[in-house]
Coordinates of C-alpha atoms in Angstrom, one line a residue:
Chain G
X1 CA 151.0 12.4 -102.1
X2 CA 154.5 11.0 -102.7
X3 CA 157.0 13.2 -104.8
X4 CA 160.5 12.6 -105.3
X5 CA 163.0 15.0 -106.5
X6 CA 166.4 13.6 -107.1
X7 CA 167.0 11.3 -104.2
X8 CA 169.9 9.9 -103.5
X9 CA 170.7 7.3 -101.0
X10 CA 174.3 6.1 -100.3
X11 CA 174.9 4.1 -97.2
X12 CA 177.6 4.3 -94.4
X13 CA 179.7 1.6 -95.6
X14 CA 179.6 3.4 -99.1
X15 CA 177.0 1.3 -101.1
X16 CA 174.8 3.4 -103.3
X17 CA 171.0 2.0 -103.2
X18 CA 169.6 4.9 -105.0
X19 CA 170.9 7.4 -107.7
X20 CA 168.9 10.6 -108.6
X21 CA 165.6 9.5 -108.3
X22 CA 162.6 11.6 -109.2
X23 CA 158.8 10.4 -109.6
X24 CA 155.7 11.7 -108.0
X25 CA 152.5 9.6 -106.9
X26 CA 149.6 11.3 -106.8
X27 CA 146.9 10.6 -104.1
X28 CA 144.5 7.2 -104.3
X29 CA 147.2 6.2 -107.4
X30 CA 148.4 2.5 -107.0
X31 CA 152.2 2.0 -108.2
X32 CA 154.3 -1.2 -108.3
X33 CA 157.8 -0.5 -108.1
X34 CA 159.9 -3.3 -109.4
X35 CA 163.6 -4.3 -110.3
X36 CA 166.0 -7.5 -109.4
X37 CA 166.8 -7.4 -105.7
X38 CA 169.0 -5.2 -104.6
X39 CA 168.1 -2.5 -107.0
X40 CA 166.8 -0.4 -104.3
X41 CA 162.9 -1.4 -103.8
X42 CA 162.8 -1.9 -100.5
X43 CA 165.2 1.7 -99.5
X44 CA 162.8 3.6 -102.1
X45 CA 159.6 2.5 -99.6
X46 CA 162.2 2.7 -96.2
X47 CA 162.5 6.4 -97.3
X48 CA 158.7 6.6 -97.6
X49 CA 158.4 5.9 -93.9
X50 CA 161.2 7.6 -92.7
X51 CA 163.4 4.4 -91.9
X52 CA 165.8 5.4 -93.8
X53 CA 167.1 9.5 -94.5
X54 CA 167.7 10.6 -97.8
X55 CA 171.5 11.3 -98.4
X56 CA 170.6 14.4 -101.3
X57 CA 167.7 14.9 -102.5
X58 CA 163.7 15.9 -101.4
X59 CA 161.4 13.0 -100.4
X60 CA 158.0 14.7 -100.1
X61 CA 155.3 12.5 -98.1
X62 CA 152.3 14.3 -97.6
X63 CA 153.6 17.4 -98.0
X64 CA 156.2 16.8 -94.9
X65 CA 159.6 16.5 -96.1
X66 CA 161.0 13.2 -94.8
X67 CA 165.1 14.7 -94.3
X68 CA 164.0 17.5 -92.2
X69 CA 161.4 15.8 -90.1
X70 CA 161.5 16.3 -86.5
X71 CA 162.3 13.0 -84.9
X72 CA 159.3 13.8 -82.8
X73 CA 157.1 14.2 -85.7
X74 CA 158.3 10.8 -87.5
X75 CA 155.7 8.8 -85.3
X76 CA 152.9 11.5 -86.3
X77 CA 153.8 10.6 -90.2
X78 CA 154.0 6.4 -90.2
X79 CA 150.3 6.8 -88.1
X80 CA 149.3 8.3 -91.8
X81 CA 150.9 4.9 -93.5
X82 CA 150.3 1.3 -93.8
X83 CA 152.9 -0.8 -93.5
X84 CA 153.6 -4.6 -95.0
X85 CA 156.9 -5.7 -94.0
X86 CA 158.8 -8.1 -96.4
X87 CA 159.6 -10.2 -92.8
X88 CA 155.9 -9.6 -91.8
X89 CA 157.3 -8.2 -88.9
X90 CA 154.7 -9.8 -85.9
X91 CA 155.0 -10.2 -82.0
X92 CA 155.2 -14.0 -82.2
X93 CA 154.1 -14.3 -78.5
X94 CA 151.0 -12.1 -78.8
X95 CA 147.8 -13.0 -80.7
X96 CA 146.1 -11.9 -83.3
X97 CA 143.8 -9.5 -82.3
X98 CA 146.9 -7.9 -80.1
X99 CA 149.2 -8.3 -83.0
X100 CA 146.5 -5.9 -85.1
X101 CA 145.5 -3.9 -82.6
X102 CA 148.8 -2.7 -81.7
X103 CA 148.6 0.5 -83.9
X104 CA 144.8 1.3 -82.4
X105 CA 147.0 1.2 -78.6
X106 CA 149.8 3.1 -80.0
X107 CA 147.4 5.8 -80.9
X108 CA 145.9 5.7 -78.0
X109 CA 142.6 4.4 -79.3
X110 CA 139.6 3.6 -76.8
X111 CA 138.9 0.0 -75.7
X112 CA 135.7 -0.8 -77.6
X113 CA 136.7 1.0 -80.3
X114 CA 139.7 -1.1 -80.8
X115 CA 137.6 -4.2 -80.7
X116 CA 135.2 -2.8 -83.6
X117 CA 138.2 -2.0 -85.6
X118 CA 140.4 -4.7 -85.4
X119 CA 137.6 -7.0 -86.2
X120 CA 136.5 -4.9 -89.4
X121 CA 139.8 -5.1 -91.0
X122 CA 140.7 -9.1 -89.7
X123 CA 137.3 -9.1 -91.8
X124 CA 138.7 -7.8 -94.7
X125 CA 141.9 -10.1 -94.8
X126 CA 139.6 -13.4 -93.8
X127 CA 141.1 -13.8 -90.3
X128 CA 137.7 -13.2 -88.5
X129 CA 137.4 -16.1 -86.0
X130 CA 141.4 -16.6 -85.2
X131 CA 141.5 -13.3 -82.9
X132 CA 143.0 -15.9 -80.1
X133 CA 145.1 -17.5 -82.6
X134 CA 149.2 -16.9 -82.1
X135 CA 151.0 -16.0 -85.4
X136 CA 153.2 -19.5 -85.2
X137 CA 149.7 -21.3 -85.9
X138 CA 149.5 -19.8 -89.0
X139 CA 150.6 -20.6 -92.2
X140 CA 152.8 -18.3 -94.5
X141 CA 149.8 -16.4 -96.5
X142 CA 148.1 -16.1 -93.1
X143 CA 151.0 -14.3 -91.4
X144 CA 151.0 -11.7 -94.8
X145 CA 147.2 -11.5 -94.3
X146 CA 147.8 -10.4 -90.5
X147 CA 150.4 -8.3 -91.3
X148 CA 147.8 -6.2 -94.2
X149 CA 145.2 -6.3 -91.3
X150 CA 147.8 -4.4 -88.8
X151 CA 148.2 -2.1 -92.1
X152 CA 145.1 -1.2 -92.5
X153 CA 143.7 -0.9 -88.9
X154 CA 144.3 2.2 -88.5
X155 CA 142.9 3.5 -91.9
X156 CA 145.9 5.0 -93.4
X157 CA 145.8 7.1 -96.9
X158 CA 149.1 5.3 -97.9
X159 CA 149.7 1.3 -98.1
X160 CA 153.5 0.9 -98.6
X161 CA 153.7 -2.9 -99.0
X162 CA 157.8 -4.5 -99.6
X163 CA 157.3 -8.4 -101.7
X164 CA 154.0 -8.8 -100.1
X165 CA 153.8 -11.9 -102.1
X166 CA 157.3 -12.8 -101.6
X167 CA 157.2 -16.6 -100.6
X168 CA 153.2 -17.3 -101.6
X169 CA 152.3 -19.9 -104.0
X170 CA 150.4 -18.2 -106.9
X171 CA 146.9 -18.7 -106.4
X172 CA 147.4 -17.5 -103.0
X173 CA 149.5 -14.4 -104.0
X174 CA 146.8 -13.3 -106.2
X175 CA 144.0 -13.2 -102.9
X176 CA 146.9 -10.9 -101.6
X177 CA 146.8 -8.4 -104.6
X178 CA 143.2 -8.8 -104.8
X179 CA 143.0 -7.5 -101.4
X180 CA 145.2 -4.3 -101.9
X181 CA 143.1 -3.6 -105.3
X182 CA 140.1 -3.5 -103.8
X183 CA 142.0 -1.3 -100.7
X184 CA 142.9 0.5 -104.0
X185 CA 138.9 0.7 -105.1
X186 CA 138.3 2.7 -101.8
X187 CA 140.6 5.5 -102.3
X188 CA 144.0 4.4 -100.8
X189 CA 147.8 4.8 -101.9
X190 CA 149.4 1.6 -102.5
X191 CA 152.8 1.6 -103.2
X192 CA 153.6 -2.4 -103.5
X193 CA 157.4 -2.9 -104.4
X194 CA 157.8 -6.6 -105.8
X195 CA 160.0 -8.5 -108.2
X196 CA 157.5 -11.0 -109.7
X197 CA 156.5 -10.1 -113.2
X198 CA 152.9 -12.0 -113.3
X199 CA 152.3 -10.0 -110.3
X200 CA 153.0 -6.7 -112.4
X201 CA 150.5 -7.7 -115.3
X202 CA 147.9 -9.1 -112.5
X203 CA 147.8 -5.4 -110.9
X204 CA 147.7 -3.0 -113.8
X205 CA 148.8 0.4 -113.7
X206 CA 151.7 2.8 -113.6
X207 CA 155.2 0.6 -112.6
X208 CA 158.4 2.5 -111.7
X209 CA 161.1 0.2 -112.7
X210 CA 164.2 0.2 -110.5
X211 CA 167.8 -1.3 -111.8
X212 CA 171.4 -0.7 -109.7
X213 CA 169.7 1.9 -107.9
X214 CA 168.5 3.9 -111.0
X215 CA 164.9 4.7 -112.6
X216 CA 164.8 3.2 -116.0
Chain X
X1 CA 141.8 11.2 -72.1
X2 CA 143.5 9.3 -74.4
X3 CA 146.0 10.5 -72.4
X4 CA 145.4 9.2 -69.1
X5 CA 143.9 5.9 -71.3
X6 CA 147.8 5.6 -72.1
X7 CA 149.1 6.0 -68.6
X8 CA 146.8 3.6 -67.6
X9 CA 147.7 1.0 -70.2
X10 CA 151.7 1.2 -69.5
X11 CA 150.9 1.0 -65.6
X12 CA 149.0 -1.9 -66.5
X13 CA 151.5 -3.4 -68.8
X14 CA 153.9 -3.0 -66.4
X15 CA 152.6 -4.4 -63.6
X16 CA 151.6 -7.5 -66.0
X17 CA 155.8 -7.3 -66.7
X18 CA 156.5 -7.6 -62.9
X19 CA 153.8 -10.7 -62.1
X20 CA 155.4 -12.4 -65.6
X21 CA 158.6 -13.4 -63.8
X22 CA 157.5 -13.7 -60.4
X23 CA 161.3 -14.9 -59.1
X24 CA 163.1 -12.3 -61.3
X25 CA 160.9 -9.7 -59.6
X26 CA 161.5 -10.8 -56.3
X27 CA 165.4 -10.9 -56.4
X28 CA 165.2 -7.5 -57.5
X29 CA 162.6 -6.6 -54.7
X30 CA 165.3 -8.0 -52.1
X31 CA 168.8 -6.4 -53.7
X32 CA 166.4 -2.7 -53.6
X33 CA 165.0 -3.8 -50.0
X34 CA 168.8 -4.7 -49.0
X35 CA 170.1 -1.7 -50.2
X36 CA 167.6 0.4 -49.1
X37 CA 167.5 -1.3 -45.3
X38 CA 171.2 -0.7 -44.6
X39 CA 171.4 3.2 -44.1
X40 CA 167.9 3.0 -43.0
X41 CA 169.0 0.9 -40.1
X42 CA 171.6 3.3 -39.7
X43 CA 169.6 6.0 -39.7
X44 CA 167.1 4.8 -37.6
X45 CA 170.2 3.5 -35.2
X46 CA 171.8 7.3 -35.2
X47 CA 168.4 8.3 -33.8
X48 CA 168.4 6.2 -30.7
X49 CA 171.7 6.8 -30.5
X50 CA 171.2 10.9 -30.7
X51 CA 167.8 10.2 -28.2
X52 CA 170.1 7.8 -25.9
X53 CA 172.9 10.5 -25.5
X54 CA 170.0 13.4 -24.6
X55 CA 169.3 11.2 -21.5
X56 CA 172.6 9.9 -20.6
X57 CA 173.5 11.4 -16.8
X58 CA 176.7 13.0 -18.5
X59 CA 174.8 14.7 -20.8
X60 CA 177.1 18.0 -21.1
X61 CA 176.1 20.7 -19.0
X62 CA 176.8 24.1 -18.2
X63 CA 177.1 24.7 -14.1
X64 CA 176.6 28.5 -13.3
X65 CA 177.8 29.6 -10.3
X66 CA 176.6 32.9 -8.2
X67 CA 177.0 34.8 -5.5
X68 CA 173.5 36.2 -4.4
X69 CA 171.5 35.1 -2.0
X70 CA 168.6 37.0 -3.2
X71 CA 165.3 34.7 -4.7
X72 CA 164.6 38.1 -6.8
X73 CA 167.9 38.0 -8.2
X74 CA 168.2 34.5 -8.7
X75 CA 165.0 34.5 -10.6
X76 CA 166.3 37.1 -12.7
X77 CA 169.2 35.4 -13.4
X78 CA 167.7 31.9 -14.2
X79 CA 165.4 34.1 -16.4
X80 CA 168.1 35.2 -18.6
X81 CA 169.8 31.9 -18.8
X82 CA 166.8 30.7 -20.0
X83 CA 166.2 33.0 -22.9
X84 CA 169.0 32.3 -24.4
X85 CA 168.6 30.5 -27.8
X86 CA 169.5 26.4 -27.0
X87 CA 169.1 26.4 -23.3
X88 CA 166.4 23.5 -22.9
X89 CA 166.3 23.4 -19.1
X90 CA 167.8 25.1 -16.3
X91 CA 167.7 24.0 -12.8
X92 CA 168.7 25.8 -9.1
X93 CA 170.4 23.5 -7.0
X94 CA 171.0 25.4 -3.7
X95 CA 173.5 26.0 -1.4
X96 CA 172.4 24.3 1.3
X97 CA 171.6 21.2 -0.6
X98 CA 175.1 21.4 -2.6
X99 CA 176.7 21.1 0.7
X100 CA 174.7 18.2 2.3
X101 CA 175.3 16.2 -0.7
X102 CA 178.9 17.0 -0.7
X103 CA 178.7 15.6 2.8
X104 CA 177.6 12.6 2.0
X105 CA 179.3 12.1 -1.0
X106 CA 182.5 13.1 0.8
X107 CA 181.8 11.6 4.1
X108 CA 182.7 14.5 5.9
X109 CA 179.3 15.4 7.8
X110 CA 181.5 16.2 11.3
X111 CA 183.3 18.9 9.2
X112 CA 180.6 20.2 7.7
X113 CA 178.8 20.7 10.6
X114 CA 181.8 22.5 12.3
X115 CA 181.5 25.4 9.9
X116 CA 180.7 28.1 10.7
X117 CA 179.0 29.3 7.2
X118 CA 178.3 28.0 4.1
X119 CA 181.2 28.5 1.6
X120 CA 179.2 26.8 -1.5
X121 CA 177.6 29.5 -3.6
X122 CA 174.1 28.6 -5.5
X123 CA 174.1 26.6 -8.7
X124 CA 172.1 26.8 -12.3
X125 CA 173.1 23.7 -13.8
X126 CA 171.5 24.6 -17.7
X127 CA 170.8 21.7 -20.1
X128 CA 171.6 22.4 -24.1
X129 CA 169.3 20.8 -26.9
X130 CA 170.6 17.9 -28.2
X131 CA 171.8 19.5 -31.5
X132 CA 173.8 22.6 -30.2
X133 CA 177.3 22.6 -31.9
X134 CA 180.8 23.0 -29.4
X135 CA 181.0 26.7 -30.1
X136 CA 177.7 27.2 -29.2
X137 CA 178.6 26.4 -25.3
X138 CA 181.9 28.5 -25.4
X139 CA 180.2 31.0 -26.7
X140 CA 177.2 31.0 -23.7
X141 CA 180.0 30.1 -21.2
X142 CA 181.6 33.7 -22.1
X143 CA 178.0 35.4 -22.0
X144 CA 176.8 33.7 -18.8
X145 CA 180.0 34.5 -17.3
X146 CA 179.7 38.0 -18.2
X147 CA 176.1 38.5 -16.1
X148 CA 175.3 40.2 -13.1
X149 CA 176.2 38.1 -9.6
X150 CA 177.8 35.2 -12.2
X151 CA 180.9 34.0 -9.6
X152 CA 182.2 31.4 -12.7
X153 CA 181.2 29.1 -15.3
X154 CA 182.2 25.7 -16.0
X155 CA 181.3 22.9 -18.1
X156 CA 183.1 19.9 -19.5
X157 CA 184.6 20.8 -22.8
X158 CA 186.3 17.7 -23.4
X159 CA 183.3 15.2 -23.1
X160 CA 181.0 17.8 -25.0
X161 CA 183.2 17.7 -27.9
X162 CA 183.6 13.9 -27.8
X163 CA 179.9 13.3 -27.7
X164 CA 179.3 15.9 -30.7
X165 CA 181.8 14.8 -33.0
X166 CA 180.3 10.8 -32.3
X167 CA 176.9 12.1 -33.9
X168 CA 178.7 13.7 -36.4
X169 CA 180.7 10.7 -37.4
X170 CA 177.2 8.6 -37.4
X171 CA 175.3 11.2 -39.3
X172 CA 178.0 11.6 -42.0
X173 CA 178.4 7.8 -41.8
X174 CA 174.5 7.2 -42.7
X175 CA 174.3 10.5 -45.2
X176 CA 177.6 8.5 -47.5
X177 CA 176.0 5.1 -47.3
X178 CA 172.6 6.2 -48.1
X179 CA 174.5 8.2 -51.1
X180 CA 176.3 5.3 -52.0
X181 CA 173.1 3.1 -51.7
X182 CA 170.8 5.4 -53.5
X183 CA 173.8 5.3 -56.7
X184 CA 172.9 1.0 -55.9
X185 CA 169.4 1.2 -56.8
X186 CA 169.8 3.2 -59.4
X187 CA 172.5 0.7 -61.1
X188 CA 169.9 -2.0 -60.3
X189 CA 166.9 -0.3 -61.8
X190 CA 168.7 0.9 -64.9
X191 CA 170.0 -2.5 -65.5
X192 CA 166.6 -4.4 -65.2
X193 CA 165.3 -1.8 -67.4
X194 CA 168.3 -3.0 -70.1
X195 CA 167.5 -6.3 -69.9
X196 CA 163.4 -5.3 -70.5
X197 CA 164.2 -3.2 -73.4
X198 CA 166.5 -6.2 -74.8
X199 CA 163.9 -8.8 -74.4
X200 CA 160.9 -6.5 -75.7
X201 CA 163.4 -5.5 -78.6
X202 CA 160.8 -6.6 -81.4
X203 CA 157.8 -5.0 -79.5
X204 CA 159.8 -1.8 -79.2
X205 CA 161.2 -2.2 -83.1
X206 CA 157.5 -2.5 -84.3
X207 CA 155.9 -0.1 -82.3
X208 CA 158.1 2.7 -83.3
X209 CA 157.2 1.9 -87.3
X210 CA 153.7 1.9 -86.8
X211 CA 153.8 5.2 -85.3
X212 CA 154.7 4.9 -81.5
X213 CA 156.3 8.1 -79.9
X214 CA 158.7 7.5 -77.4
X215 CA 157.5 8.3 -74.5
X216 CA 154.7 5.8 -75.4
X217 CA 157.4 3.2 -75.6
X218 CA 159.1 4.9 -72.1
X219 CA 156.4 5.2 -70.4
X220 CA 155.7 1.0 -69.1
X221 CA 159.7 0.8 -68.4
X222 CA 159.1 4.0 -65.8
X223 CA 156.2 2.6 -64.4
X224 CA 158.4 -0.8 -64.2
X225 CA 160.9 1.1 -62.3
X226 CA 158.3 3.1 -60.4
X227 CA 156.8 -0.4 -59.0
X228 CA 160.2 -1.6 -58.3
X229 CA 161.1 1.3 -56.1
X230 CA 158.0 1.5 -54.5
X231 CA 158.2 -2.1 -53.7
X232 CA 162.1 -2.1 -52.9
X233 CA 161.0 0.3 -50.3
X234 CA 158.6 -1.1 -48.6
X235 CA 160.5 -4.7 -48.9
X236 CA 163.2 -2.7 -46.8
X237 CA 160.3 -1.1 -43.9
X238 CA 159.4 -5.1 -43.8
X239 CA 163.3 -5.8 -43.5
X240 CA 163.5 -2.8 -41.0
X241 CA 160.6 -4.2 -38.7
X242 CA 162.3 -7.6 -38.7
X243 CA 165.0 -6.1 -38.0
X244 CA 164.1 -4.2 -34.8
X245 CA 162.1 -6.7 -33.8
X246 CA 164.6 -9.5 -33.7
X247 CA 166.7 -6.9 -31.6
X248 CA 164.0 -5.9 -29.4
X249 CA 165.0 -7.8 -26.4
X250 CA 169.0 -7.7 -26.1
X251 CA 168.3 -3.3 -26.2
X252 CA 165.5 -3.9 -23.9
X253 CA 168.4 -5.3 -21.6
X254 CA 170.9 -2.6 -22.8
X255 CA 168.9 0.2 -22.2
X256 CA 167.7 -1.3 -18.8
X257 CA 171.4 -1.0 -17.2
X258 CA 170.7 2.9 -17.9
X259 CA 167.6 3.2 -15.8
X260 CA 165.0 2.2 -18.4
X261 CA 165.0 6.0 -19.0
X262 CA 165.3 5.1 -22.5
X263 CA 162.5 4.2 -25.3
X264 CA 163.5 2.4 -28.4
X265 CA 163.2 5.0 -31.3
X266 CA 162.1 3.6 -34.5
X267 CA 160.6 5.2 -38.1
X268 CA 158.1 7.7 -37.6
X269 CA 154.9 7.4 -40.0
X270 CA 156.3 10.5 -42.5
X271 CA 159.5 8.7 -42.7
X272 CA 158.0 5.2 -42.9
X273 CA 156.1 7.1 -45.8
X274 CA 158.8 8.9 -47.5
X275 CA 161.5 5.9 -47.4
X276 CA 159.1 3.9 -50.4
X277 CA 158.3 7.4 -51.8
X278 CA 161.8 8.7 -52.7
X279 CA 162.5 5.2 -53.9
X280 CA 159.8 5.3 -56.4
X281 CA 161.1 8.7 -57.3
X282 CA 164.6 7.8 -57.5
X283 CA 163.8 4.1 -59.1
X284 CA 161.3 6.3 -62.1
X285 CA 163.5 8.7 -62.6
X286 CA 166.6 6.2 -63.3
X287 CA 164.2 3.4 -65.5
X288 CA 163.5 7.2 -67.4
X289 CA 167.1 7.8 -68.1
X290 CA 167.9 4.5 -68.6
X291 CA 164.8 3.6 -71.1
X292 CA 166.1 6.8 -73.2
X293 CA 169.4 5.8 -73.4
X294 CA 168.8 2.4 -75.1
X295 CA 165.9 4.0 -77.0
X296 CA 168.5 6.3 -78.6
X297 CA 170.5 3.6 -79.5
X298 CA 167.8 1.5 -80.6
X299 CA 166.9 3.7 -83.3
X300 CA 169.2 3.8 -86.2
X301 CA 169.2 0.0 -86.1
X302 CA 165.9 0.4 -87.9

């Protein structure tokens, strides 16, 4: 699903964030990627999406290669991934339900359909019943919860999720990872990159560890 | 459909942009209407002027004069006037008639009546269309001249070229302000559409990394500008009417101390119709341009 074969990623001002890195994911695998911050988590999922371009290097995503993508075929590729934002990234002035629906309207998704879906996936995050809600009513674990509904939405294959538990208590961390588990159960890619080891030993399997920019 | 579902989504979100800041809208509305109004005005002004000189008395005209005295041969004559290309009228004064009215005009009816024959030859005084350039009238003095039973030709070369070269001046005049104007709205347009990118900067930032395209993200910021020239325009055809109408009465007067031959000209329906139409054009075709622009530049801030 996700292959990379020595990727390198050296930004303009001259700061290297990644260094010859090669790993493949396979499809409906769930990885953690880990390291301090700054070792590169958070470019490794950036060139996932095509944020960010590989400086050397092949980053494979679905059999498209990310550096020689088409900027009009970029939006075609993130419709196929999930996204959790380590800032959440939500329209503060728009509701809930807009704030999940947005990828449904991007797509170009019927009305009623839209209303079905968005209420399905609020469902599975536990934020049926604050549809008419604004974000800024919400407390910190709620926002991550809308921001995995607005993930999901759209049923991508691929969940690429950057410190999804970043600022959570615990207890409320672990109803976070629960949830991507179980989105896990059903068949999905999750790619979660986070720095907190009980996390790690909470989620299980395979971990690439990140450190300066290098796979250890 | 899901394509005209997304047309109709960005028309709708922009038309829910516009009613959001009621006053910002309507500023806009009156700098587009301003600017648009102005070389309309003009225009419409040029056309009463170009309708006012066709009936002036010293309209320029071409007097033939002949020598026959034949009605077959004057007929003939006048026909061939007439089918020349720009001749719009042609009329016969007589000899007889030339000479009474010299008469009068001369106040010389005791010498008049002492001649012993008419010396005035008969007259084809032949009308142009409005539009007919200078060298168009040299040119049909030399062919008129060069007809059968043509004595002379004459016409007032001076005033002809005066009055052509004024609706030249006002044409050229209302063609480089409605240039300049049109560069206005476009200015206007592309900067409201810079400030509506800056302010839905997250919107636009989110939307493009959960898989918008761009011209989904383009597409409410041309409608925006396709509203606002729309609306510019027909805030101007409102100026325009106001306009006309609070200078109804002091051209009534004017156009009174020429004979009342005059009537006011003002936008005909196709152009009252095309004046909001090429703005919306214009206005959708500069938010396009614009939205791309700061798109572009949008997207390596990601």
């Amino acid at each position: 699903m996700i292959s990379f074969s020595q990727v390198s990623k050296r930004f303009k001002g001259g700061q290297q964030a990644l260094n010859n890195v090669s790993f493949t994911i396979e499809s409906g695998e769930m990885v953690c990627v880990t390291g301090h911050s700054g070792a590169g988590k958070s470019t490794l999922l950036k060139l996932m999406a095509a944020i960010e371009l590989p400086s050397n290097g092949t980053v494979l995503v679905a059999n498209q290669n990310i550096g020689k993508l088409r900027p009009a075929a970029i939006p075609y590729l993130r419709r196929n991934l999930g996204l959790v934002f380590q800032d959440h990234k939500l329209l503060y002035e728009r509701s809930v339900f807009d704030n999940t629906a947005l990828p449904l309207l991007v797509q170009g998704v019927p009305r009623d359909e839209i209303g079905k879906r968005v209420r399905a996936a609020l469902d599975k995050v536990g934020l049926l019943g604050f549809e008419k809600a604004l974000p800024v009513t919400l407390s910190g674990g709620e926002q991550q919860r809308l921001c995995i509904a607005r993930a999901i939405v759209s049923r991508p294959a691929v969940l690429l999720a950057d410190e999804p538990t970043g600022n959570l208590d615990p207890e409320y961390a672990r109803s976070i990872m629960d949830m991507f588990k179980s989105f896990h159960q059903v068949g999905v890619t999750v790619v979660i990159a986070t720095h907190d080891e009980t996390m790690l030993q909470y989620m299980g399997g395979r971990t690439l560890s990140l450190s300066h920019g290098v796979l250890q | 459909m899901s394509w005209l579902l997304n047309h109709q989504r960005a028309f709708r979100l922009a038309l829910l942009r516009l009613l959001q800041t009621p006053f910002a809208t309507l500023f806009t509305l009156l700098v587009v209407g301003l600017a648009l109004s102005l070389p309309s005005a003009m225009y419409v002004g040029l056309k009463n002027l170009n309708h006012w000189l066709g009936h002036l008395p010293i309209s320029p005209e071409i007097s033939v004069f002949t020598q026959t005295d034949d009605p077959a041969a004057l007929r003939t004559l006048e026909q061939s006037i007439r089918g020349e290309a720009g001749v719009s009228a042609v009329r016969l004064i007589r000899r007889e008639d030339a000479l009474k009215t010299l008469a009068q005009q001369l106040n010389i009816n005791d010498l008049v009546d002492g001649l012993a024959r008419n010396p005035l030859p008969h007259t084809l005084v032949v009308t142009l269309g409005p539009d007919t350039p200078p060298d168009r009238y040299s040119q049909l003095q030399q062919k008129f001249a060069a007809l059968p039973t043509v004595l002379a030709v004459q016409y007032d070369a001076a005033l002809n070229q005066k009055l052509h070269a004024l609706r030249q001046l006002v044409a050229n005049a209302a063609l480089g302000l409605g240039f300049l104007l049109a560069i206005a709205i476009t200015a206007v347009v592309a900067n409201t559409i810079r400030l509506q990118i800056l302010t839905q900067r997250d919107e636009i930032e989110v939307s493009m990394l959960i898989g918008a395209t761009d011209a989904y993200i383009r597409r409410p910021f041309m409608y925006f500008g396709l509203l606002q020239g729309l609306l510019g325009g027909l805030t101007a055809l409102l100026l325009l009417a106001g306009f006309s109408w609070l200078t109804q009465p002091y051209l009534a007067e004017f156009t009174q101390s020429y004979g009342n031959t005059f009537i006011p000209q003002s936008l005909s329906l196709s152009e009252a119709i095309a004046l909001p139409v090429c703005t919306a054009a214009l206005a959708s075709l500069s938010a396009h341009i614009a939205a791309m622009r700061h798109l572009h530049r949008m997207r390596p801030s990601l």
